[in-house]
Coordinates of C-alpha atoms and ligand atoms in Angstrom, one line a residue:
X214 CA 174.6 99.5 87.5
X215 CA 171.3 101.1 86.2
X216 CA 168.2 98.8 85.9
X217 CA 167.4 97.1 82.7
X218 CA 165.2 99.4 80.5
X219 CA 162.5 97.6 78.3
X220 CA 161.8 99.2 74.9
X221 CA 159.1 98.0 72.6
X222 CA 159.0 100.8 70.1
X223 CA 161.4 100.8 67.2
X224 CA 161.8 104.5 66.9
X225 CA 162.6 105.0 70.6
X226 CA 165.2 102.2 70.4
X227 CA 166.9 103.6 67.3
X228 CA 167.0 107.2 68.8
X229 CA 168.6 105.9 72.0
X230 CA 171.1 103.9 70.0
X231 CA 172.1 106.9 67.9
X232 CA 172.3 109.0 71.0
X233 CA 174.7 106.5 72.7
X234 CA 176.7 106.5 69.4
X235 CA 176.9 110.4 69.4
X236 CA 178.3 110.1 73.0
X237 CA 181.0 107.7 71.7
X238 CA 179.7 104.7 73.5
X239 CA 180.3 101.3 72.2
X240 CA 177.1 99.2 71.7
X241 CA 176.8 95.4 71.7
X242 CA 173.6 93.5 70.6
X243 CA 172.6 90.0 71.3
X244 CA 169.6 89.1 69.0
X245 CA 167.4 86.2 70.7
X246 CA 164.0 84.8 70.5
X247 CA 163.8 84.8 74.3
X248 CA 163.2 81.8 76.5
X249 CA 166.7 82.6 77.7
X250 CA 169.0 79.9 79.1
X251 CA 172.7 79.9 80.2
X252 CA 173.7 79.8 76.5
X253 CA 172.0 83.2 76.0
X254 CA 173.3 84.4 79.2
X255 CA 176.9 83.6 78.3
X256 CA 176.6 85.7 75.1
X257 CA 175.1 88.6 77.1
X258 CA 177.9 88.4 79.7
X259 CA 180.6 88.3 76.8
X260 CA 178.8 91.4 75.4
X261 CA 179.0 93.2 78.8
X262 CA 182.8 92.7 78.9
X263 CA 183.1 94.1 75.2
X264 CA 180.9 97.1 75.2
X265 CA 179.6 100.1 77.1
X266 CA 176.1 99.4 76.3
X267 CA 174.4 96.0 75.9
X268 CA 171.1 95.4 74.2
X269 CA 169.3 92.1 74.2
X270 CA 166.7 91.7 71.5
X271 CA 163.8 89.4 72.3
X272 CA 161.7 88.8 69.2
X273 CA 160.1 85.4 68.0
X274 CA 160.4 86.2 64.4
X275 CA 157.5 84.9 62.5
X276 CA 159.2 85.1 59.0
X277 CA 161.8 82.5 60.0
X278 CA 159.2 79.7 60.9
X279 CA 157.9 77.4 58.3
X280 CA 154.0 76.9 58.2
X281 CA 154.4 73.6 60.0
X282 CA 157.0 74.7 62.6
X283 CA 156.5 75.8 66.2
X284 CA 155.9 79.5 66.0
X285 CA 152.8 79.7 68.0
X286 CA 154.2 77.0 70.5
X287 CA 157.5 78.8 71.0
X288 CA 158.0 79.7 74.7
X289 CA 157.6 83.4 75.6
X290 CA 158.5 83.6 79.3
X291 CA 159.2 87.4 79.2
X292 CA 159.2 88.1 83.0
X293 CA 161.8 85.4 83.5
X294 CA 163.8 86.6 80.5
X295 CA 163.7 90.2 81.9
X296 CA 165.2 89.0 85.2
X297 CA 168.0 87.0 83.5
X298 CA 168.9 90.1 81.4
X299 CA 168.9 92.3 84.6
X300 CA 171.4 89.8 86.3
X301 CA 173.5 89.8 83.3
X302 CA 173.8 93.5 83.3
X303 CA 171.9 94.1 80.1
X304 CA 171.1 97.9 79.7
X305 CA 168.1 97.5 77.2
X306 CA 165.6 94.7 76.3
X307 CA 164.3 95.5 72.7
X308 CA 161.2 93.5 72.3
X309 CA 159.2 94.9 69.3
X310 CA 155.7 93.9 68.3
X311 CA 155.5 91.7 65.2
X312 CA 153.1 94.1 63.6
X313 CA 155.6 96.8 64.0
X314 CA 158.5 94.8 62.6
X315 CA 156.3 93.6 59.7
X316 CA 153.6 96.0 58.6
X317 CA 150.9 94.5 56.3
X318 CA 152.7 96.0 53.3
X319 CA 156.4 94.9 54.3
X320 CA 158.0 93.9 51.0
X321 CA 161.8 93.8 51.3
X322 CA 163.8 90.7 52.0
X323 CA 167.4 89.8 52.2
X324 CA 168.5 86.4 50.5
X325 CA 171.9 85.0 50.9
X326 CA 172.3 82.6 48.0
X327 CA 175.3 80.3 48.6
X328 CA 175.6 79.3 52.1
X329 CA 171.7 78.9 52.5
X330 CA 171.7 76.1 50.0
X331 CA 173.0 73.5 52.5
X332 CA 172.1 71.9 55.9
X333 CA 169.2 73.8 57.6
X334 CA 168.8 75.9 54.7
X335 CA 168.0 72.9 52.5
X336 CA 165.5 71.5 55.0
X337 CA 163.8 74.8 56.1
X338 CA 163.0 76.7 53.0
X339 CA 162.7 80.4 53.6
X340 CA 164.2 80.1 57.1
X341 CA 167.4 82.1 56.6
X342 CA 165.5 84.6 54.4
X343 CA 163.5 85.4 57.5
X344 CA 166.7 85.3 59.7
X345 CA 168.8 87.7 57.4
X346 CA 165.9 90.1 57.1
X347 CA 165.2 90.2 60.8
X348 CA 168.9 90.5 61.8
X349 CA 169.4 93.3 59.3
X350 CA 166.4 95.2 60.7
X351 CA 167.5 94.6 64.2
X352 CA 171.0 95.9 63.4
X353 CA 169.6 99.0 61.8
X354 CA 167.4 99.6 64.8
X355 CA 170.1 99.0 67.5
X356 CA 173.1 100.5 65.7
X357 CA 175.6 98.2 67.4
X358 CA 179.4 98.2 66.9
X359 CA 179.2 94.4 67.8
X360 CA 176.7 91.6 67.4
X361 CA 177.1 88.3 69.1
X362 CA 175.8 84.9 67.8
X363 CA 176.2 81.3 69.0
X364 CA 178.4 78.6 67.3
X365 CA 175.3 76.4 68.2
X366 CA 173.7 77.8 65.2
X367 CA 176.9 77.5 63.1
X368 CA 175.2 78.0 59.7
X369 CA 173.3 81.1 61.0
X370 CA 176.6 82.6 62.3
X371 CA 178.3 82.1 58.9
X372 CA 175.4 83.5 56.9
X373 CA 175.2 86.6 59.0
X374 CA 179.0 87.1 58.6
X375 CA 178.6 86.7 54.8
X376 CA 175.5 89.3 54.8
X377 CA 177.4 91.9 56.9
X378 CA 180.4 91.5 54.7
X379 CA 178.4 91.5 51.3
X380 CA 176.2 94.4 52.2
X381 CA 178.9 96.5 54.0
X382 CA 177.1 96.7 57.3
X383 CA 179.5 98.4 59.9
X384 CA 179.2 95.9 62.6
X385 CA 181.6 93.2 63.8
X386 CA 180.1 89.8 64.4
X387 CA 181.4 87.8 67.3
X388 CA 180.7 84.1 67.4
X389 CA 180.6 82.5 70.9
X390 CA 181.3 78.8 71.6
X391 CA 178.5 76.4 72.2
X392 CA 177.2 76.3 75.8
X393 CA 176.3 72.9 77.0
X394 CA 174.4 71.1 79.8
X395 CA 176.5 69.0 82.1
X396 CA 175.2 66.1 79.9
X397 CA 176.7 67.6 77.0
X398 CA 173.4 68.6 75.4
X399 CA 173.7 71.9 73.8
X400 CA 171.5 74.3 75.5
X401 CA 168.5 75.4 73.4
X402 CA 165.1 77.0 74.1
X403 CA 163.6 74.0 72.3
X404 CA 165.0 71.6 75.0
X405 CA 161.8 72.7 77.0
X406 CA 159.8 70.5 74.6
X407 CA 161.7 67.4 75.7
X408 CA 160.3 64.9 78.5
X409 CA 163.0 63.6 81.0
X410 CA 163.4 60.5 78.9
X411 CA 163.9 62.4 75.7
X412 CA 166.3 64.7 77.3
X413 CA 168.4 61.7 78.4
X414 CA 168.5 60.3 74.8
X415 CA 169.2 63.8 73.4
X416 CA 172.5 63.9 75.4
X417 CA 173.5 61.2 73.0
X418 CA 174.0 63.7 70.3
X419 CA 176.9 65.5 71.9
X420 CA 178.4 62.2 73.2
X421 CA 178.4 60.6 69.7
X422 CA 179.6 63.9 68.0
X423 CA 182.6 63.9 70.4
X424 CA 183.5 60.4 69.2
X425 CA 184.3 61.8 65.8
X426 CA 187.5 63.2 67.1
X427 CA 188.4 59.7 68.4
X428 CA 187.5 58.1 65.1
X429 CA 189.6 60.6 63.2
X430 CA 192.5 59.9 65.3
X431 CA 192.1 56.1 64.8
X432 CA 192.3 56.7 61.1
X433 CA 188.7 56.1 60.0
X434 CA 187.8 57.5 56.5
X435 CA 185.3 60.4 56.3
X436 CA 182.6 58.1 54.9
X437 CA 183.1 55.6 57.8
X438 CA 182.9 58.3 60.4
X439 CA 179.6 59.7 58.9
X440 CA 178.1 56.2 58.5
X441 CA 179.0 55.4 62.3
X442 CA 177.9 58.6 63.5
X443 CA 174.5 58.3 61.8
X444 CA 173.9 54.7 62.9
X445 CA 174.6 55.6 66.6
X446 CA 172.5 58.7 66.4
X447 CA 169.6 56.6 64.9
X448 CA 169.9 53.9 67.5
X449 CA 170.6 55.8 70.8
X450 CA 168.9 59.2 70.1
X451 CA 166.2 59.1 67.5
X452 CA 165.3 57.4 64.2
X453 CA 164.1 60.7 62.8
X454 CA 167.3 62.1 61.5
X455 CA 166.9 65.4 59.5
X456 CA 170.6 65.3 58.4
X457 CA 174.2 64.2 59.4
X458 CA 176.5 66.2 57.3
X459 CA 180.2 66.7 57.1
X460 CA 180.9 70.0 55.3
X461 CA 183.7 72.5 54.6
X462 CA 183.6 74.9 57.6
X463 CA 183.8 77.9 55.3
X464 CA 181.6 77.0 52.3
X465 CA 179.3 74.5 54.0
X466 CA 179.7 72.3 50.8
X467 CA 179.6 68.5 51.6
X468 CA 183.2 67.0 51.6
X469 CA 183.9 63.6 50.4
X470 CA 187.6 63.5 50.2
X471 CA 189.1 65.9 52.6
X472 CA 192.6 67.5 52.1
X473 CA 195.1 67.6 54.9
X474 CA 194.2 70.3 57.5
X475 CA 190.9 71.1 56.0
X476 CA 188.5 72.6 58.4
X477 CA 185.4 70.6 58.5
X478 CA 182.1 71.1 60.3
X479 CA 180.3 68.0 61.5
X480 CA 176.6 69.2 61.6
X481 CA 173.5 67.1 62.7
X482 CA 169.7 67.7 63.0
X483 CA 167.3 65.3 64.3
X484 CA 163.8 65.2 65.8
X485 CA 163.6 64.1 69.3
X486 CA 159.9 63.9 70.5
X487 CA 158.4 67.3 69.0
X488 CA 161.8 69.2 69.3
X489 CA 164.1 69.6 66.2
X490 CA 167.4 69.7 67.8
X491 CA 170.8 70.8 66.0
X492 CA 174.4 70.4 67.2
X493 CA 177.8 70.6 65.5
X494 CA 181.5 70.0 66.0
X495 CA 184.6 71.3 64.2
X496 CA 187.2 68.9 63.0
X497 CA 190.5 69.8 61.4
X498 CA 191.4 66.7 59.0
Ligands
AMP204 P1 167.8 81.9 69.8 O1 167.1 82.7 70.9 O2 167.7 80.4 69.8 O3 167.5 82.4 68.4 O4 169.3 82.1 69.9 C1 169.9 83.4 70.1 C2 171.3 83.4 69.9 O5 171.8 82.7 71.1 C3 171.8 82.8 68.6 O6 173.0 83.5 68.2 C4 172.2 81.4 69.0 O7 173.2 80.7 68.3 C5 172.8 81.7 70.5 N1 172.7 80.3 71.2 C6 171.5 79.7 71.6 N2 171.9 78.5 72.3 C7 173.2 78.6 72.4 C8 174.1 77.8 73.1 N3 173.9 76.6 73.7 N4 175.5 78.1 73.1 C9 175.8 79.1 72.4 N5 175.0 80.2 71.7 C10 173.7 79.7 71.9

């Protein structure tokens, strides 16, 4: 296997990708913000199995952070990331400079207008505008046949699928299941912000989410399930709950009276210490 190449320049990346395409090679891209963990690596390995050339993008995208969010503090362990990419058989790390991605007169943005109204979209104004715009740019630069995203960010994956469909982008979006720590905690670069004690409490997110399946089997109503989950998260994990929502998996609209077999997403966001953590679970009613 050839060593992982690191490319910073947008034009060099795009020219290489176009050359690969001209040679008939199948390209997969995994967009990330770096600080890679085993969740990212699972996406990279899945990409390796599905394509001839694998590109990992590492870019902490300023435009998806709110003014009071953790853009400056976000971890950037580039050397360790490069090693993980090499181990996962990545062909190219594309790590552009913010000033190259967003020149001073940058003025074109992508706004998805339906799915962004809910969950994190409602709590983080402008977040998905930044995500959609940067992902569209990364897809244009890396010219992939496939792009892999994680179900950990379920709303993001859905919005990207909508954007790609609505704008006729010639790429297939693959959504990878959530990768978890042995404790159940969903892996996240932001878990690095947690103290050992906070990490222990954060494991209660997944533990209580999984209870939802049992409560549903016991015949609890949706309202009762939501109230129970909220109370347990508040007591065992953190009083600073951003949202506990039960929504339709396809539209992300809140569901009050589900119909039989309706596919639901139970999505939660809460602050534990200085980390904002999200997790979710699917439930067929
Ligand atoms: P990030 O670097 O946090 O922007 O994540 C890059 C990609 O990896 C996104 O598509 C995430 O959904 C995905 N991802 C992050 N954490 C996990 C996880 N624990 N399991 C599966 N996918 C993940």
